[in-house]
PDB file of C-alpha atoms in Angstrom:
ATOM      1  CA  MET A   1       3.264 -15.431  23.603  1.00 64.00           C
ATOM      2  CA  GLY A   2       1.572 -12.545  21.912  1.00 87.00           C
ATOM      3  CA  ILE A   3       1.460 -11.578  18.175  1.00 95.00           C
ATOM      4  CA  VAL A   4       4.157  -9.521  15.906  1.00 95.00           C
ATOM      5  CA  VAL A   5       2.397  -6.634  14.406  1.00 96.00           C
ATOM      6  CA  GLY A   6       4.035  -5.407  11.709  1.00 92.00           C
ATOM      7  CA  GLU A   7       3.175  -1.343  10.719  1.00 89.00           C
ATOM      8  CA  ILE A   8       3.895  -0.434   7.103  1.00 83.00           C
ATOM      9  CA  SER A   9       6.289   2.949   8.058  1.00 80.00           C
ATOM     10  CA  TYR A  10       4.528   5.206   5.628  1.00 86.00           C
ATOM     11  CA  THR A  11       2.099   7.670   6.243  1.00 92.00           C
ATOM     12  CA  ASN A  12      -0.831   6.360   3.890  1.00 92.00           C
ATOM     13  CA  ILE A  13      -1.792   3.572   6.528  1.00 94.00           C
ATOM     14  CA  MET A  14      -1.465   5.758   9.340  1.00 95.00           C
ATOM     15  CA  PRO A  15      -5.409   5.681   9.966  1.00 97.00           C
ATOM     16  CA  LEU A  16      -5.553   2.619  10.497  1.00 97.00           C
ATOM     17  CA  PHE A  17      -3.061   2.738  13.488  1.00 96.00           C
ATOM     18  CA  TYR A  18      -3.101   6.383  14.806  1.00 96.00           C
ATOM     19  CA  TYR A  19      -5.563   6.016  17.531  1.00 97.00           C
ATOM     20  CA  LEU A  20      -4.641   2.625  18.605  1.00 97.00           C
ATOM     21  CA  ASP A  21      -4.367   1.792  22.665  1.00 97.00           C
ATOM     22  CA  ARG A  22      -0.828   0.935  22.082  1.00 95.00           C
ATOM     23  CA  ARG A  23       0.488   0.209  25.120  1.00 96.00           C
ATOM     24  CA  GLN A  24      -3.175  -1.651  26.125  1.00 96.00           C
ATOM     25  CA  LEU A  25      -1.966  -4.160  23.659  1.00 96.00           C
ATOM     26  CA  VAL A  26       1.195  -4.254  24.457  1.00 96.00           C
ATOM     27  CA  GLU A  27       0.663  -4.739  28.125  1.00 95.00           C
ATOM     28  CA  ARG A  28      -1.637  -7.842  26.358  1.00 94.00           C
ATOM     29  CA  GLY A  29       1.111  -9.331  24.057  1.00 94.00           C
ATOM     30  CA  CYS A  30       1.423  -6.877  21.133  1.00 96.00           C
ATOM     31  CA  THR A  31       4.623  -6.126  19.281  1.00 95.00           C
ATOM     32  CA  PHE A  32       4.379  -3.130  17.203  1.00 94.00           C
ATOM     33  CA  VAL A  33       7.875  -3.902  14.261  1.00 92.00           C
ATOM     34  CA  PRO A  34       7.603  -0.206  11.746  1.00 87.00           C
ATOM     35  CA  LYS A  35       8.638  -1.750   8.927  1.00 84.00           C
ATOM     36  CA  VAL A  36       9.382  -0.974   4.528  1.00 79.00           C
ATOM     37  CA  PRO A  37       6.372  -2.528   2.506  1.00 80.00           C
ATOM     38  CA  SER A  38       9.094  -5.327   1.254  1.00 82.00           C
ATOM     39  CA  GLU A  39      10.222  -6.011   5.031  1.00 87.00           C
ATOM     40  CA  LEU A  40       7.209  -5.992   6.083  1.00 88.00           C
ATOM     41  CA  ASN A  41       6.191  -8.578   3.308  1.00 86.00           C
ATOM     42  CA  ARG A  42       9.152 -10.908   3.882  1.00 89.00           C
ATOM     43  CA  GLY A  43       8.478 -10.945   7.334  1.00 91.00           C
ATOM     44  CA  MET A  44       5.577 -11.957   6.814  1.00 90.00           C
ATOM     45  CA  ALA A  45       6.446 -15.243   4.367  1.00 88.00           C
ATOM     46  CA  GLU A  46       8.981 -15.851   7.278  1.00 91.00           C
ATOM     47  CA  GLY A  47       6.037 -15.763   9.820  1.00 90.00           C
ATOM     48  CA  SER A  48       8.527 -13.157  12.348  1.00 92.00           C
ATOM     49  CA  VAL A  49       5.869 -11.010  11.127  1.00 94.00           C
ATOM     50  CA  ASP A  50       2.201 -12.627  12.435  1.00 95.00           C
ATOM     51  CA  ILE A  51      -0.241  -9.853  11.121  1.00 95.00           C
ATOM     52  CA  GLY A  52       0.292  -6.425   8.679  1.00 92.00           C
ATOM     53  CA  GLY A  53      -0.770  -3.999   6.162  1.00 90.00           C
ATOM     54  CA  ILE A  54       0.726  -6.422   3.289  1.00 89.00           C
ATOM     55  CA  SER A  55       1.927  -5.482  -0.300  1.00 89.00           C
ATOM     56  CA  SER A  56      -1.488  -6.908  -2.540  1.00 94.00           C
ATOM     57  CA  PHE A  57       1.464  -8.645  -4.462  1.00 94.00           C
ATOM     58  CA  ALA A  58       2.569  -9.934  -1.130  1.00 90.00           C
ATOM     59  CA  TYR A  59       0.276 -11.545  -0.212  1.00 93.00           C
ATOM     60  CA  ALA A  60      -0.947 -13.184  -3.494  1.00 95.00           C
ATOM     61  CA  GLN A  61       2.625 -14.143  -3.321  1.00 92.00           C
ATOM     62  CA  ASN A  62       1.379 -16.694  -0.143  1.00 89.00           C
ATOM     63  CA  ALA A  63      -2.311 -16.675  -0.048  1.00 86.00           C
ATOM     64  CA  GLY A  64      -2.670 -19.931   1.274  1.00 87.00           C
ATOM     65  CA  ALA A  65      -0.311 -18.703   4.889  1.00 89.00           C
ATOM     66  CA  PHE A  66      -3.156 -15.526   4.972  1.00 93.00           C
ATOM     67  CA  GLN A  67      -6.532 -14.544   5.715  1.00 93.00           C
ATOM     68  CA  LEU A  68      -7.688 -10.869   4.985  1.00 96.00           C
ATOM     69  CA  LEU A  69      -8.970  -8.446   8.085  1.00 96.00           C
ATOM     70  CA  PRO A  70     -12.193  -6.947   6.487  1.00 95.00           C
ATOM     71  CA  SER A  71     -13.246  -3.546   5.454  1.00 96.00           C
ATOM     72  CA  LEU A  72      -9.265  -2.895   5.764  1.00 97.00           C
ATOM     73  CA  SER A  73      -6.799  -1.657   2.923  1.00 97.00           C
ATOM     74  CA  VAL A  74      -4.336   1.163   1.132  1.00 96.00           C
ATOM     75  CA  SER A  75      -6.053   1.906  -1.662  1.00 97.00           C
ATOM     76  CA  SER A  76      -7.251   4.618  -4.047  1.00 98.00           C
ATOM     77  CA  SER A  77      -9.424   5.134  -6.884  1.00 96.00           C
ATOM     78  CA  GLY A  78      -8.076   7.508  -9.296  1.00 96.00           C
ATOM     79  CA  ASP A  79      -4.741   9.192  -7.535  1.00 96.00           C
ATOM     80  CA  VAL A  80      -2.681   7.763  -4.831  1.00 97.00           C
ATOM     81  CA  GLY A  81      -0.612  10.690  -4.934  1.00 95.00           C
ATOM     82  CA  SER A  82       2.291   8.431  -3.137  1.00 94.00           C
ATOM     83  CA  ILE A  83       3.190   5.968  -6.232  1.00 96.00           C
ATOM     84  CA  PHE A  84       4.915   7.770  -9.081  1.00 98.00           C
ATOM     85  CA  LEU A  85       6.812   7.072 -11.904  1.00 98.00           C
ATOM     86  CA  PHE A  86       9.411   9.630 -12.713  1.00 98.00           C
ATOM     87  CA  SER A  87      10.804   9.715 -16.016  1.00 98.00           C
ATOM     88  CA  LYS A  88      13.010  11.688 -18.542  1.00 98.00           C
ATOM     89  CA  ILE A  89      10.694  11.219 -21.535  1.00 98.00           C
ATOM     90  CA  PRO A  90       6.576  11.046 -22.061  1.00 98.00           C
ATOM     91  CA  ILE A  91       5.552   7.884 -20.501  1.00 98.00           C
ATOM     92  CA  ASN A  92       4.890   6.124 -24.749  1.00 97.00           C
ATOM     93  CA  LYS A  93       8.330   6.883 -25.337  1.00 98.00           C
ATOM     94  CA  LEU A  94       9.969   4.040 -22.836  1.00 98.00           C
ATOM     95  CA  GLU A  95       9.701   1.362 -25.668  1.00 98.00           C
ATOM     96  CA  GLY A  96      13.560   0.425 -25.179  1.00 97.00           C
ATOM     97  CA  LYS A  97      14.594   2.382 -22.034  1.00 98.00           C
ATOM     98  CA  ARG A  98      15.936   1.266 -18.450  1.00 98.00           C
ATOM     99  CA  VAL A  99      13.396   2.321 -15.025  1.00 98.00           C
ATOM    100  CA  ALA A 100      14.907   1.773 -12.589  1.00 98.00           C
ATOM    101  CA  LEU A 101      12.246   0.412  -9.466  1.00 97.00           C
ATOM    102  CA  THR A 102      12.773   0.986  -5.938  1.00 93.00           C
ATOM    103  CA  SER A 103      13.541  -1.377  -3.614  1.00 89.00           C
ATOM    104  CA  SER A 104      10.905  -0.771  -1.185  1.00 82.00           C
ATOM    105  CA  SER A 105       7.667  -2.159  -3.105  1.00 79.00           C
ATOM    106  CA  ALA A 106       6.543  -5.320  -4.238  1.00 86.00           C
ATOM    107  CA  THR A 107       2.878  -3.948  -5.612  1.00 93.00           C
ATOM    108  CA  SER A 108       3.534  -1.018  -7.015  1.00 95.00           C
ATOM    109  CA  VAL A 109       7.161  -2.236  -9.104  1.00 96.00           C
ATOM    110  CA  ASN A 110       4.241  -5.336 -10.725  1.00 97.00           C
ATOM    111  CA  LEU A 111       1.773  -3.068 -10.755  1.00 98.00           C
ATOM    112  CA  LEU A 112       3.982  -0.823 -12.687  1.00 98.00           C
ATOM    113  CA  LYS A 113       5.433  -3.527 -15.153  1.00 98.00           C
ATOM    114  CA  ILE A 114       1.095  -4.149 -16.035  1.00 98.00           C
ATOM    115  CA  ILE A 115       0.825  -0.737 -16.768  1.00 98.00           C
ATOM    116  CA  LEU A 116       4.066  -0.116 -19.539  1.00 98.00           C
ATOM    117  CA  GLY A 117       3.502  -3.728 -20.253  1.00 97.00           C
ATOM    118  CA  ARG A 118      -0.123  -4.537 -20.550  1.00 97.00           C
ATOM    119  CA  PHE A 119      -1.658  -0.899 -21.355  1.00 98.00           C
ATOM    120  CA  TYR A 120       1.547   0.656 -23.212  1.00 98.00           C
ATOM    121  CA  GLY A 121       2.603  -2.373 -24.862  1.00 97.00           C
ATOM    122  CA  LEU A 122       6.508  -1.280 -23.559  1.00 98.00           C
ATOM    123  CA  GLY A 123       9.420  -3.286 -23.509  1.00 97.00           C
ATOM    124  CA  VAL A 124      11.714  -2.209 -20.792  1.00 97.00           C
ATOM    125  CA  ASP A 125      14.710  -2.547 -19.327  1.00 98.00           C
ATOM    126  CA  TYR A 126      14.331  -3.156 -15.248  1.00 98.00           C
ATOM    127  CA  VAL A 127      16.842  -2.327 -12.821  1.00 97.00           C
ATOM    128  CA  THR A 128      16.321  -2.607  -9.018  1.00 96.00           C
ATOM    129  CA  MET A 129      17.618   0.086  -6.903  1.00 96.00           C
ATOM    130  CA  LYS A 130      17.505   1.451  -3.014  1.00 94.00           C
ATOM    131  CA  PRO A 131      14.550   4.524  -2.988  1.00 94.00           C
ATOM    132  CA  ASP A 132      16.964   7.395  -4.508  1.00 95.00           C
ATOM    133  CA  PHE A 133      16.112  10.091  -6.797  1.00 97.00           C
ATOM    134  CA  ASP A 134      19.034  11.363  -7.959  1.00 96.00           C
ATOM    135  CA  ALA A 135      20.685   8.119  -7.952  1.00 97.00           C
ATOM    136  CA  MET A 136      17.652   6.149  -9.209  1.00 98.00           C
ATOM    137  CA  MET A 137      17.745   8.710 -12.576  1.00 98.00           C
ATOM    138  CA  ALA A 138      21.576   9.432 -13.146  1.00 96.00           C
ATOM    139  CA  GLU A 139      21.960   6.106 -15.616  1.00 93.00           C
ATOM    140  CA  ASN A 140      18.146   5.387 -15.493  1.00 98.00           C
ATOM    141  CA  ASP A 141      15.920   6.960 -17.601  1.00 98.00           C
ATOM    142  CA  ALA A 142      12.696   6.568 -15.569  1.00 98.00           C
ATOM    143  CA  CYS A 143      12.220   5.998 -11.710  1.00 98.00           C
ATOM    144  CA  LEU A 144       9.589   4.675  -9.795  1.00 98.00           C
ATOM    145  CA  LEU A 145       9.128   5.377  -5.697  1.00 96.00           C
ATOM    146  CA  ILE A 146       6.195   5.248  -3.498  1.00 94.00           C
ATOM    147  CA  GLY A 147       5.455   6.624  -0.028  1.00 89.00           C
ATOM    148  CA  ASP A 148       7.241   9.080   1.836  1.00 89.00           C
ATOM    149  CA  ASP A 149       9.946   8.757  -0.476  1.00 92.00           C
ATOM    150  CA  ALA A 150       7.662   9.879  -3.388  1.00 95.00           C
ATOM    151  CA  ILE A 151       6.114  12.633  -1.753  1.00 95.00           C
ATOM    152  CA  ARG A 152       9.437  14.397  -1.111  1.00 93.00           C
ATOM    153  CA  THR A 153      10.902  13.185  -4.545  1.00 95.00           C
ATOM    154  CA  TYR A 154       7.038  15.267  -5.603  1.00 95.00           C
ATOM    155  CA  TRP A 155       8.168  17.768  -3.554  1.00 94.00           C
ATOM    156  CA  ASN A 156      11.407  18.864  -5.310  1.00 92.00           C
ATOM    157  CA  GLN A 157      10.396  17.712  -8.634  1.00 92.00           C
ATOM    158  CA  PRO A 158      13.136  18.726 -11.600  1.00 92.00           C
ATOM    159  CA  SER A 159      10.217  20.809 -13.495  1.00 93.00           C
ATOM    160  CA  GLU A 160      11.573  18.787 -16.760  1.00 95.00           C
ATOM    161  CA  ILE A 161      11.277  15.539 -15.003  1.00 97.00           C
ATOM    162  CA  TYR A 162       7.229  14.024 -16.173  1.00 98.00           C
ATOM    163  CA  ARG A 163       5.555  12.867 -13.733  1.00 98.00           C
ATOM    164  CA  TYR A 164       2.609   9.707 -13.486  1.00 98.00           C
ATOM    165  CA  ASP A 165       0.980   8.997 -10.564  1.00 98.00           C
ATOM    166  CA  LEU A 166       0.570   4.744 -10.783  1.00 98.00           C
ATOM    167  CA  GLY A 167      -2.353   5.221  -9.792  1.00 98.00           C
ATOM    168  CA  ARG A 168      -4.641   7.915 -11.704  1.00 98.00           C
ATOM    169  CA  LEU A 169      -3.432   4.968 -15.033  1.00 98.00           C
ATOM    170  CA  TRP A 170      -4.333   1.719 -13.195  1.00 98.00           C
ATOM    171  CA  ASN A 171      -7.806   3.727 -12.831  1.00 98.00           C
ATOM    172  CA  ASP A 172      -7.939   5.322 -16.587  1.00 98.00           C
ATOM    173  CA  ASN A 173      -7.388   1.547 -18.169  1.00 98.00           C
ATOM    174  CA  THR A 174      -9.743  -0.694 -15.599  1.00 98.00           C
ATOM    175  CA  ARG A 175     -12.078   1.695 -13.717  1.00 98.00           C
ATOM    176  CA  LEU A 176     -11.737   0.494 -10.407  1.00 98.00           C
ATOM    177  CA  PRO A 177     -10.184   0.949  -7.568  1.00 98.00           C
ATOM    178  CA  MET A 178      -6.688  -0.270  -6.887  1.00 98.00           C
ATOM    179  CA  THR A 179      -5.957  -2.207  -3.684  1.00 98.00           C
ATOM    180  CA  TYR A 180      -2.414  -1.182  -3.127  1.00 96.00           C
ATOM    181  CA  ALA A 181      -2.042  -2.983   0.398  1.00 93.00           C
ATOM    182  CA  VAL A 182      -4.399  -5.145   2.680  1.00 95.00           C
ATOM    183  CA  VAL A 183      -4.038  -5.883   6.371  1.00 96.00           C
ATOM    184  CA  ALA A 184      -3.578  -9.313   6.608  1.00 95.00           C
ATOM    185  CA  ALA A 185      -3.435 -12.429   9.465  1.00 95.00           C
ATOM    186  CA  ARG A 186      -1.025 -15.224   9.463  1.00 93.00           C
ATOM    187  CA  LYS A 187      -3.972 -18.362   9.829  1.00 92.00           C
ATOM    188  CA  ASN A 188      -2.003 -20.404  12.617  1.00 92.00           C
ATOM    189  CA  THR A 189      -2.359 -16.461  14.487  1.00 93.00           C
ATOM    190  CA  ILE A 190      -5.559 -16.635  14.162  1.00 93.00           C
ATOM    191  CA  SER A 191      -5.938 -20.034  15.734  1.00 92.00           C
ATOM    192  CA  ALA A 192      -3.600 -19.403  18.720  1.00 93.00           C
ATOM    193  CA  HIS A 193      -4.844 -16.098  19.167  1.00 93.00           C
ATOM    194  CA  GLY A 194      -7.236 -14.891  18.249  1.00 90.00           C
ATOM    195  CA  GLU A 195      -9.681 -13.177  21.374  1.00 93.00           C
ATOM    196  CA  LEU A 196      -6.316 -10.355  20.332  1.00 95.00           C
ATOM    197  CA  LEU A 197      -6.411  -9.916  17.188  1.00 94.00           C
ATOM    198  CA  TYR A 198      -9.687  -9.744  17.284  1.00 94.00           C
ATOM    199  CA  ASP A 199      -9.073  -6.713  19.155  1.00 95.00           C
ATOM    200  CA  LEU A 200      -6.658  -5.624  17.889  1.00 96.00           C
ATOM    201  CA  TYR A 201      -8.835  -5.209  14.772  1.00 96.00           C
ATOM    202  CA  ASP A 202     -11.298  -4.069  16.185  1.00 95.00           C
ATOM    203  CA  GLN A 203      -9.046  -0.931  16.964  1.00 96.00           C
ATOM    204  CA  MET A 204      -7.920  -0.304  13.701  1.00 97.00           C
ATOM    205  CA  LEU A 205     -11.599  -0.028  12.487  1.00 96.00           C
ATOM    206  CA  LYS A 206     -12.339   2.376  15.173  1.00 97.00           C
ATOM    207  CA  SER A 207      -9.242   4.249  13.730  1.00 97.00           C
ATOM    208  CA  LYS A 208     -10.141   4.341  10.560  1.00 97.00           C
ATOM    209  CA  LYS A 209     -13.391   5.459  11.897  1.00 97.00           C
ATOM    210  CA  ARG A 210     -12.133   8.685  13.533  1.00 97.00           C
ATOM    211  CA  SER A 211      -9.663   9.367  11.479  1.00 97.00           C
ATOM    212  CA  TYR A 212     -12.341  10.341   8.487  1.00 97.00           C
ATOM    213  CA  GLU A 213     -14.556  11.715  11.222  1.00 96.00           C
ATOM    214  CA  ASN A 214     -12.142  14.244  12.005  1.00 95.00           C
ATOM    215  CA  ARG A 215     -10.970  14.515   8.196  1.00 95.00           C
ATOM    216  CA  PHE A 216      -7.406  13.467   9.271  1.00 96.00           C
ATOM    217  CA  ASP A 217      -6.773  16.173  11.353  1.00 95.00           C
ATOM    218  CA  ASP A 218      -5.174  14.996  14.185  1.00 95.00           C
ATOM    219  CA  LEU A 219      -2.954  12.772  12.129  1.00 94.00           C
ATOM    220  CA  ILE A 220      -2.107  15.293   9.461  1.00 96.00           C
ATOM    221  CA  ARG A 221      -1.175  17.630  11.839  1.00 95.00           C
ATOM    222  CA  SER A 222       1.631  15.074  13.567  1.00 93.00           C
ATOM    223  CA  ILE A 223       2.401  14.418  10.122  1.00 94.00           C
ATOM    224  CA  GLU A 224       3.552  18.244   9.241  1.00 93.00           C
ATOM    225  CA  TYR A 225       5.775  18.146  12.804  1.00 90.00           C
ATOM    226  CA  GLU A 226       7.320  14.806  11.314  1.00 88.00           C
ATOM    227  CA  ILE A 227       7.939  14.951   7.523  1.00 89.00           C
ATOM    228  CA  GLY A 228       6.787  18.420   6.842  1.00 91.00           C
ATOM    229  CA  GLY A 229       4.775  20.343   3.722  1.00 90.00           C
ATOM    230  CA  SER A 230       1.137  21.917   3.891  1.00 92.00           C
ATOM    231  CA  ARG A 231      -2.066  21.220   5.918  1.00 94.00           C
ATOM    232  CA  GLY A 232      -3.855  21.745   2.408  1.00 94.00           C
ATOM    233  CA  PHE A 233      -1.249  18.987   0.727  1.00 94.00           C
ATOM    234  CA  TRP A 234      -2.038  16.251   2.999  1.00 95.00           C
ATOM    235  CA  GLN A 235      -5.651  17.158   3.368  1.00 95.00           C
ATOM    236  CA  SER A 236      -5.754  16.743  -0.537  1.00 95.00           C
ATOM    237  CA  TYR A 237      -3.654  13.606  -0.429  1.00 95.00           C
ATOM    238  CA  PHE A 238      -5.644  11.610   2.320  1.00 96.00           C
ATOM    239  CA  LYS A 239      -8.165  12.863   0.429  1.00 95.00           C
ATOM    240  CA  GLY A 240      -7.540  10.187  -2.203  1.00 95.00           C
ATOM    241  CA  LEU A 241      -7.225   7.913  -0.166  1.00 97.00           C
ATOM    242  CA  ASN A 242      -9.807   4.973   0.711  1.00 96.00           C
ATOM    243  CA  HIS A 243      -9.128   2.459   3.191  1.00 97.00           C
ATOM    244  CA  ASP A 244     -11.773   0.109   2.848  1.00 97.00           C
ATOM    245  CA  LEU A 245     -12.238  -3.470   1.213  1.00 96.00           C
ATOM    246  CA  SER A 246     -15.260  -3.096  -0.906  1.00 96.00           C
ATOM    247  CA  PRO A 247     -16.920  -5.862  -3.604  1.00 96.00           C
ATOM    248  CA  ALA A 248     -15.427  -3.051  -6.496  1.00 97.00           C
ATOM    249  CA  HIS A 249     -12.247  -2.764  -4.516  1.00 97.00           C
ATOM    250  CA  GLU A 250     -12.146  -7.272  -4.458  1.00 97.00           C
ATOM    251  CA  GLU A 251     -12.460  -7.240  -8.118  1.00 97.00           C
ATOM    252  CA  GLY A 252      -9.479  -4.586  -8.891  1.00 98.00           C
ATOM    253  CA  LEU A 253      -7.581  -6.782  -6.819  1.00 97.00           C
ATOM    254  CA  LEU A 254      -8.198 -10.016  -8.686  1.00 98.00           C
ATOM    255  CA  LEU A 255      -7.722  -8.033 -12.540  1.00 98.00           C
ATOM    256  CA  PHE A 256      -4.752  -7.140 -10.966  1.00 98.00           C
ATOM    257  CA  TYR A 257      -3.315 -10.645 -10.032  1.00 98.00           C
ATOM    258  CA  GLU A 258      -5.327 -11.322 -13.471  1.00 98.00           C
ATOM    259  CA  TYR A 259      -2.763  -9.568 -15.251  1.00 98.00           C
ATOM    260  CA  ALA A 260       0.165 -10.004 -13.235  1.00 97.00           C
ATOM    261  CA  TYR A 261      -0.088 -14.057 -13.700  1.00 97.00           C
ATOM    262  CA  ASP A 262      -0.724 -13.829 -16.919  1.00 97.00           C
ATOM    263  CA  LEU A 263       2.562 -11.800 -18.064  1.00 96.00           C
ATOM    264  CA  GLY A 264       4.392 -13.929 -15.689  1.00 96.00           C
ATOM    265  CA  LEU A 265       4.638 -11.844 -12.649  1.00 96.00           C
ATOM    266  CA  LEU A 266       2.673 -14.316 -10.671  1.00 96.00           C
ATOM    267  CA  GLU A 267       3.489 -18.224 -10.318  1.00 94.00           C
ATOM    268  CA  LYS A 268      -0.151 -19.369  -9.339  1.00 93.00           C
ATOM    269  CA  PRO A 269      -3.003 -17.740 -10.207  1.00 95.00           C
ATOM    270  CA  VAL A 270      -5.525 -16.040  -7.404  1.00 95.00           C
ATOM    271  CA  LYS A 271      -9.471 -16.012  -8.018  1.00 92.00           C
ATOM    272  CA  HIS A 272     -10.936 -15.571  -4.731  1.00 91.00           C
ATOM    273  CA  LEU A 273      -9.931 -13.810  -1.629  1.00 94.00           C
ATOM    274  CA  PRO A 274     -10.296 -15.182   1.714  1.00 90.00           C
ATOM    275  CA  LEU A 275     -11.534 -13.221   4.303  1.00 90.00           C
ATOM    276  CA  TRP A 276     -11.169 -13.924   8.583  1.00 89.00           C
ATOM    277  CA  GLN A 277     -14.896 -15.353   8.179  1.00 78.00           C
ATOM    278  CA  GLU A 278     -15.050 -14.958  12.382  1.00 76.00           C
ATOM    279  CA  ALA A 279     -13.421 -11.145  12.092  1.00 74.00           C
ATOM    280  CA  ALA A 280     -16.899 -10.498   9.621  1.00 70.00           C
ATOM    281  CA  GLY A 281     -19.351 -12.099  11.395  1.00 70.00           C
ATOM    282  CA  ARG A 282     -19.132  -9.784  14.734  1.00 67.00           C
ATOM    283  CA  GLN A 283     -17.873  -6.891  12.710  1.00 63.00           C
ATOM    284  CA  SER A 284     -21.860  -6.830  10.958  1.00 46.00           C
ATOM    285  CA  VAL A 285     -23.009  -7.198  14.586  1.00 40.00           C
TER     286      VAL A 285
END
């Protein structure tokens, strides 16, 4: 048996996967499964997925079963460019209003609840829906979209709609990075397939490095063909993202978990982030 690799089917995590030698990894026992974050979160929790770019919030819900792969994440220190609250009215006027939440996310949904509840002190009625801007806004005052759904809506957003970037709102209030996804592996997978898992991890690090070194040029050409958008847009988009997991990222993530626990969004507090130490040690060699 090999390992099942869950791959978030959004552009923001592509630098970690773009240059993988998939053929070699598949021959050695890796199976790649593309999923939206909510599906990947469920697969990791159930054990049908062994490693993946799991939503930060979903990691916290099952932290005891996972270890984090060092130096890998999907984060931003300001605008993230793909997680937006679209609203018919200014954000500070949403008291008592209805907000539609995308069914594709965990981290972003709870980040919005922290932003509206803690930073703005607002009481809001939430409803979860499939990510469709027109349907979400038909009977609600605002909606949350993430990933490529948010980007496409951004491109076609009606002029009268307000737009708020959740990465910017988090950073403005905390001065810390926001980490939306971490790369986590199940502990039993590390025990059973440590060498294969490390080789996958090493290739992900190299893919990230190569993507940054060539300024995402190859990656952007692929995205332009598949999704559209201008080269300038995608260059600006990736410039706003970060894929590290530094002490500052960890501090921001633990603060996110603290706020989530205080608001009753997490059942248990998360006080530390256990890294896969063998990988951390080998990486530094």
